[in-house]
Coordinates of C-alpha atoms in Angstrom, one line a residue:
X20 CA 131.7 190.3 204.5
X21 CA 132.4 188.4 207.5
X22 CA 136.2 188.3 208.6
X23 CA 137.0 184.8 211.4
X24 CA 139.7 185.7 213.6
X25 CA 140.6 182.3 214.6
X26 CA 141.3 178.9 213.0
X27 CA 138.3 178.5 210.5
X28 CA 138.5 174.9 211.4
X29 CA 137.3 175.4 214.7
X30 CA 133.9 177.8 214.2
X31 CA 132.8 175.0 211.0
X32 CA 133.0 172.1 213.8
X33 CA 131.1 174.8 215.9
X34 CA 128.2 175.8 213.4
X35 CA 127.8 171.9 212.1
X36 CA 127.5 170.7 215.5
X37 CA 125.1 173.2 216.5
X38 CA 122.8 172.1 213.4
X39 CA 123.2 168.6 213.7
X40 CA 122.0 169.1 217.3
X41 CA 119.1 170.7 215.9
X42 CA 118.2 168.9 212.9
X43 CA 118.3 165.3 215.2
X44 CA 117.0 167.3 218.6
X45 CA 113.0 166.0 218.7
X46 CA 111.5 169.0 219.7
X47 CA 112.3 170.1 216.1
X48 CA 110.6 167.2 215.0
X49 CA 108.4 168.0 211.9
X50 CA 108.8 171.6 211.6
X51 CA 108.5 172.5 207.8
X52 CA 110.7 174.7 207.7
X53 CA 113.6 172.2 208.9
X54 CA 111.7 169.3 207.2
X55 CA 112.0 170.8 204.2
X56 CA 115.9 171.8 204.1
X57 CA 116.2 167.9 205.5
X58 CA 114.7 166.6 202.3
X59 CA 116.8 168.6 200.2
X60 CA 120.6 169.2 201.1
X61 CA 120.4 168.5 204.6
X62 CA 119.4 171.0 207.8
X63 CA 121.8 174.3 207.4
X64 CA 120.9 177.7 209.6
X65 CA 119.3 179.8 207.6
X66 CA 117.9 183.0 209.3
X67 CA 115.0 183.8 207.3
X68 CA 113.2 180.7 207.8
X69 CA 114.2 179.6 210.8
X70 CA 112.3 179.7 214.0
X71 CA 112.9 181.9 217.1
X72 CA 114.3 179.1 219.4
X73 CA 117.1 178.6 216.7
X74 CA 117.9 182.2 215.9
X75 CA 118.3 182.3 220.0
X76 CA 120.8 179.4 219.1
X77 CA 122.3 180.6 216.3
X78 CA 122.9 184.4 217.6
X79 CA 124.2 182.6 221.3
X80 CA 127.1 180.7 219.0
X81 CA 127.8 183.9 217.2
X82 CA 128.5 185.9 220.1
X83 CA 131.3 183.4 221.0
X84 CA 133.1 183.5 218.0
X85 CA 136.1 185.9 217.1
X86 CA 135.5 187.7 214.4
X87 CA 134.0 191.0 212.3
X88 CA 131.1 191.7 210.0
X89 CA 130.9 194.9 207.7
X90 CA 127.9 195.3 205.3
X91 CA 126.8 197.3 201.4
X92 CA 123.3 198.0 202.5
X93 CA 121.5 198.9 198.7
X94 CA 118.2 200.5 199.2
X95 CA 115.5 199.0 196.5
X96 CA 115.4 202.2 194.5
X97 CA 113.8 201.2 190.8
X98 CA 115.6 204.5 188.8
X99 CA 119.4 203.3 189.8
X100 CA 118.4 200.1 189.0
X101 CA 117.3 200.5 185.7
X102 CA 119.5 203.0 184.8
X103 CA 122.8 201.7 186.9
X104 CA 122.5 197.8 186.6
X105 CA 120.5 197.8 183.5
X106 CA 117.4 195.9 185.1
X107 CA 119.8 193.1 185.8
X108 CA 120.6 191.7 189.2
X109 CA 124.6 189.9 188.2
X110 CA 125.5 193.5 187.1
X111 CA 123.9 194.6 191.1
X112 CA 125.8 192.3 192.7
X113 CA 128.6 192.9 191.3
X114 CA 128.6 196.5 192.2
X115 CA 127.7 195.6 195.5
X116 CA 130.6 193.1 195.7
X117 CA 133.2 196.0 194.5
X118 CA 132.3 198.3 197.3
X119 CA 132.6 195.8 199.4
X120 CA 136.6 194.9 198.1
X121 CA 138.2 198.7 197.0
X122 CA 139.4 199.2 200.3
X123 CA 140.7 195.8 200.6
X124 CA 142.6 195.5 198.1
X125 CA 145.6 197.6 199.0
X126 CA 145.4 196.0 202.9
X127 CA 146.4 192.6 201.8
X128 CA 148.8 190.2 199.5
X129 CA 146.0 187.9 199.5
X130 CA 142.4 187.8 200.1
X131 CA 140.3 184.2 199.6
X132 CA 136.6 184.6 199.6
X133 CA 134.2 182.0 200.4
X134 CA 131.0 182.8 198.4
X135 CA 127.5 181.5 198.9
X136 CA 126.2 180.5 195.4
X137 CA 124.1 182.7 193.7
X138 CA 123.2 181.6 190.6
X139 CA 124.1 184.1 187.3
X140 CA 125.4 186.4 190.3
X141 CA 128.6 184.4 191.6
X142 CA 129.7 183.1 188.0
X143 CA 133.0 183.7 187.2
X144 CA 132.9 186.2 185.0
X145 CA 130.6 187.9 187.3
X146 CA 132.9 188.1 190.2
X147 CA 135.8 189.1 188.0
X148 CA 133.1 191.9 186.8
X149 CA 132.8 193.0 190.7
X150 CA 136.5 192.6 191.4
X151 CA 137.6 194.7 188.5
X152 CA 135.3 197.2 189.0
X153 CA 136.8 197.3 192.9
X154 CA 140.2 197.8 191.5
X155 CA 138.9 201.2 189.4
X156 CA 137.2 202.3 193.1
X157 CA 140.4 201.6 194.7
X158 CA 142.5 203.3 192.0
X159 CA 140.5 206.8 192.2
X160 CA 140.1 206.6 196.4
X161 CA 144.0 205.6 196.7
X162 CA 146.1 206.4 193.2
X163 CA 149.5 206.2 194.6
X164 CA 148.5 203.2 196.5
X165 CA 149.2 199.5 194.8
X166 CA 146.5 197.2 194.0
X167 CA 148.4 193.9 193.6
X168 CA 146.3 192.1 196.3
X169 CA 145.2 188.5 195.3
X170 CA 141.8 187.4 195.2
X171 CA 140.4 184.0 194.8
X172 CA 137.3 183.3 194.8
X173 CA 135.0 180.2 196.6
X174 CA 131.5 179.5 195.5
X175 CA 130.1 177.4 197.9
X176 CA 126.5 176.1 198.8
X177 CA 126.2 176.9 202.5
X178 CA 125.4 172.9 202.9
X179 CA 129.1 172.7 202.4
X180 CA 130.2 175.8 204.3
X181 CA 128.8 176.0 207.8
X182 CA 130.5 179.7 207.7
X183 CA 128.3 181.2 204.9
X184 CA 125.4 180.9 207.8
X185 CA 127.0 183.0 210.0
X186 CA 127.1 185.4 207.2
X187 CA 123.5 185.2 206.8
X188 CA 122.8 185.9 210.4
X189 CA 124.8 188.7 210.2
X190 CA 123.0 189.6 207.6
X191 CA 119.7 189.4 208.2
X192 CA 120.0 191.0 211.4
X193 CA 121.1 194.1 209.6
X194 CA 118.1 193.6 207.3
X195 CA 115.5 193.5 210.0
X196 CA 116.8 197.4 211.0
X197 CA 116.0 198.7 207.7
X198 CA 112.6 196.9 207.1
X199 CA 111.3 196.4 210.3
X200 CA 113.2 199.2 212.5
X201 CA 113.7 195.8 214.6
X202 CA 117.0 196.1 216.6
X203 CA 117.6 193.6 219.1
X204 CA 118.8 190.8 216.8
X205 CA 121.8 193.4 215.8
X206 CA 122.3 194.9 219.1
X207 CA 123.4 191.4 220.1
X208 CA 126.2 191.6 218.0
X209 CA 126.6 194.2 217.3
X210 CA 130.0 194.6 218.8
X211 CA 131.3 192.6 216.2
X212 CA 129.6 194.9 213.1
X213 CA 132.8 196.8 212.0
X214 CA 131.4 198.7 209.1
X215 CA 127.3 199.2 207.2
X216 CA 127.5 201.5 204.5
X217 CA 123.4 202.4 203.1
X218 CA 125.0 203.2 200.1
X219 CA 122.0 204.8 198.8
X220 CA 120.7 207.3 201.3
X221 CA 121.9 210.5 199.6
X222 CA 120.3 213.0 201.9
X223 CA 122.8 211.8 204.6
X224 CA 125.5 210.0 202.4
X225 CA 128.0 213.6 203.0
X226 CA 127.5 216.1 205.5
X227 CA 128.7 219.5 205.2
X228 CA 131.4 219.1 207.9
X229 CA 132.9 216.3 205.2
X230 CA 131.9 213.4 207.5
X231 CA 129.7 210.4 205.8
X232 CA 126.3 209.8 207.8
X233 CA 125.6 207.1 205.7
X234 CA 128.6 205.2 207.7
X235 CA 128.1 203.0 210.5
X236 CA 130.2 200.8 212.9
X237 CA 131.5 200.4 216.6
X238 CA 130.8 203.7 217.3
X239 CA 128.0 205.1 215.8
X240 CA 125.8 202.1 215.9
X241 CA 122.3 201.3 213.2
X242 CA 119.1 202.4 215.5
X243 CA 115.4 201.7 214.9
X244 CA 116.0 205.9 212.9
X245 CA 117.3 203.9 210.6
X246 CA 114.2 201.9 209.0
X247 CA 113.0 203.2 205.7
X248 CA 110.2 204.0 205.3

């Protein structure tokens, strides 16, 4: 969940500059991986795919911007799964989405999430799945609290919403930790990662002195430890 501390307005003209400039720069010329998004939708960042030069890029415009990241991180375990989600990746996300909301949702009046599309996962009635299942999270962490915090809901293609690829990056970075015990895309900015939960790594999820050390942020930082292996 990526939070902008400053007018949204501002960091879309920043990000669509920056990939106009690189879809119309030459030396970009004829690289498939552009070519292809070109063809399609139009050139967006996308941090999987894209080359080194532009994550340099991307990860340079990140640094600049005002704002916070936090992160579910779901380790690929089969049994939950099956026997949590029912084989099926709409009811995942929407577990995913819920953790990411129940402590939310008695911060704020209002909350408006912009959403990259995700086919059966970002339907409507999936989202109000997740969300409702946040408010149940929220009610056992918090019962005297209030939960009367709008949420609406954006699903954008992240053609349309330069901000979504921010996200990503974000994203990915974290990613690269836990597959590759790769750091340095992170480390950049990681000043701006406010929260990563691995929601699934029991043997550390609660220590015995009642501290999670399954929580990371500011202070204690993700490390190359944390690859699974």
């Amino acid at each position: 969940m990526l939070t902008i501390n400053e007018p949204l307005e501002d960091v879309r003209m920043k990000v669509s500059r920056l990939q106009t400039s690189i879809e119309q720069h030459p030396y970009f010329h004829g690289v498939p991986s552009i070519q292809r998004r070109k063809e399609k939708n139009g050139y967006y960042l996308h941090a999987n795919d894209d080359l080194p030069e532009i994550r340099w890029m991307a990860y340079e415009l990140i640094s600049t911007i005002n704002c916070r990241f936090e992160a579910i991180v779901a380790r690929k375990i089969y049994g939950i799964f099956e026997r949590k989600h029912n084989r099926n990746e709409a009811e995942f996300y929407a577990d995913m989405l819920s953790h990411l909301l129940k402590n939310k949702l008695n911060k704020y009046d209002r909350l408006i999430l912009n959403i990259a599309s995700r086919s059966n996962c970002t339907t409507h009635s999936n989202l109000k799945r997740g969300l409702e299942k946040s408010i149940k999270r929220s009610i056992l962490r918090n019962p005297g609290q209030a939960n009367d915090c709008e949420v609406f809901f954006n699903v954008q293609e992240p053609t349309l919403e330069p901000i979504l690829n921010i996200a990503d990056y974000f994203c990915w970075a974290i990613q690269r930790i836990f597959e590759k015990g790769e750091t340095r895309f992170y480390d950049f900015v990681s000043n701006k990662v406010s929260q990563v939960i691995d929601i699934y790594d029991f043997e550390n999820f609660r220590k015995p002195n009642g501290n999670s050390g399954a929580h990371y942020g500011k202070r204690r930082k993700l490390t190359s430890e944390n690859l699974i292996k």
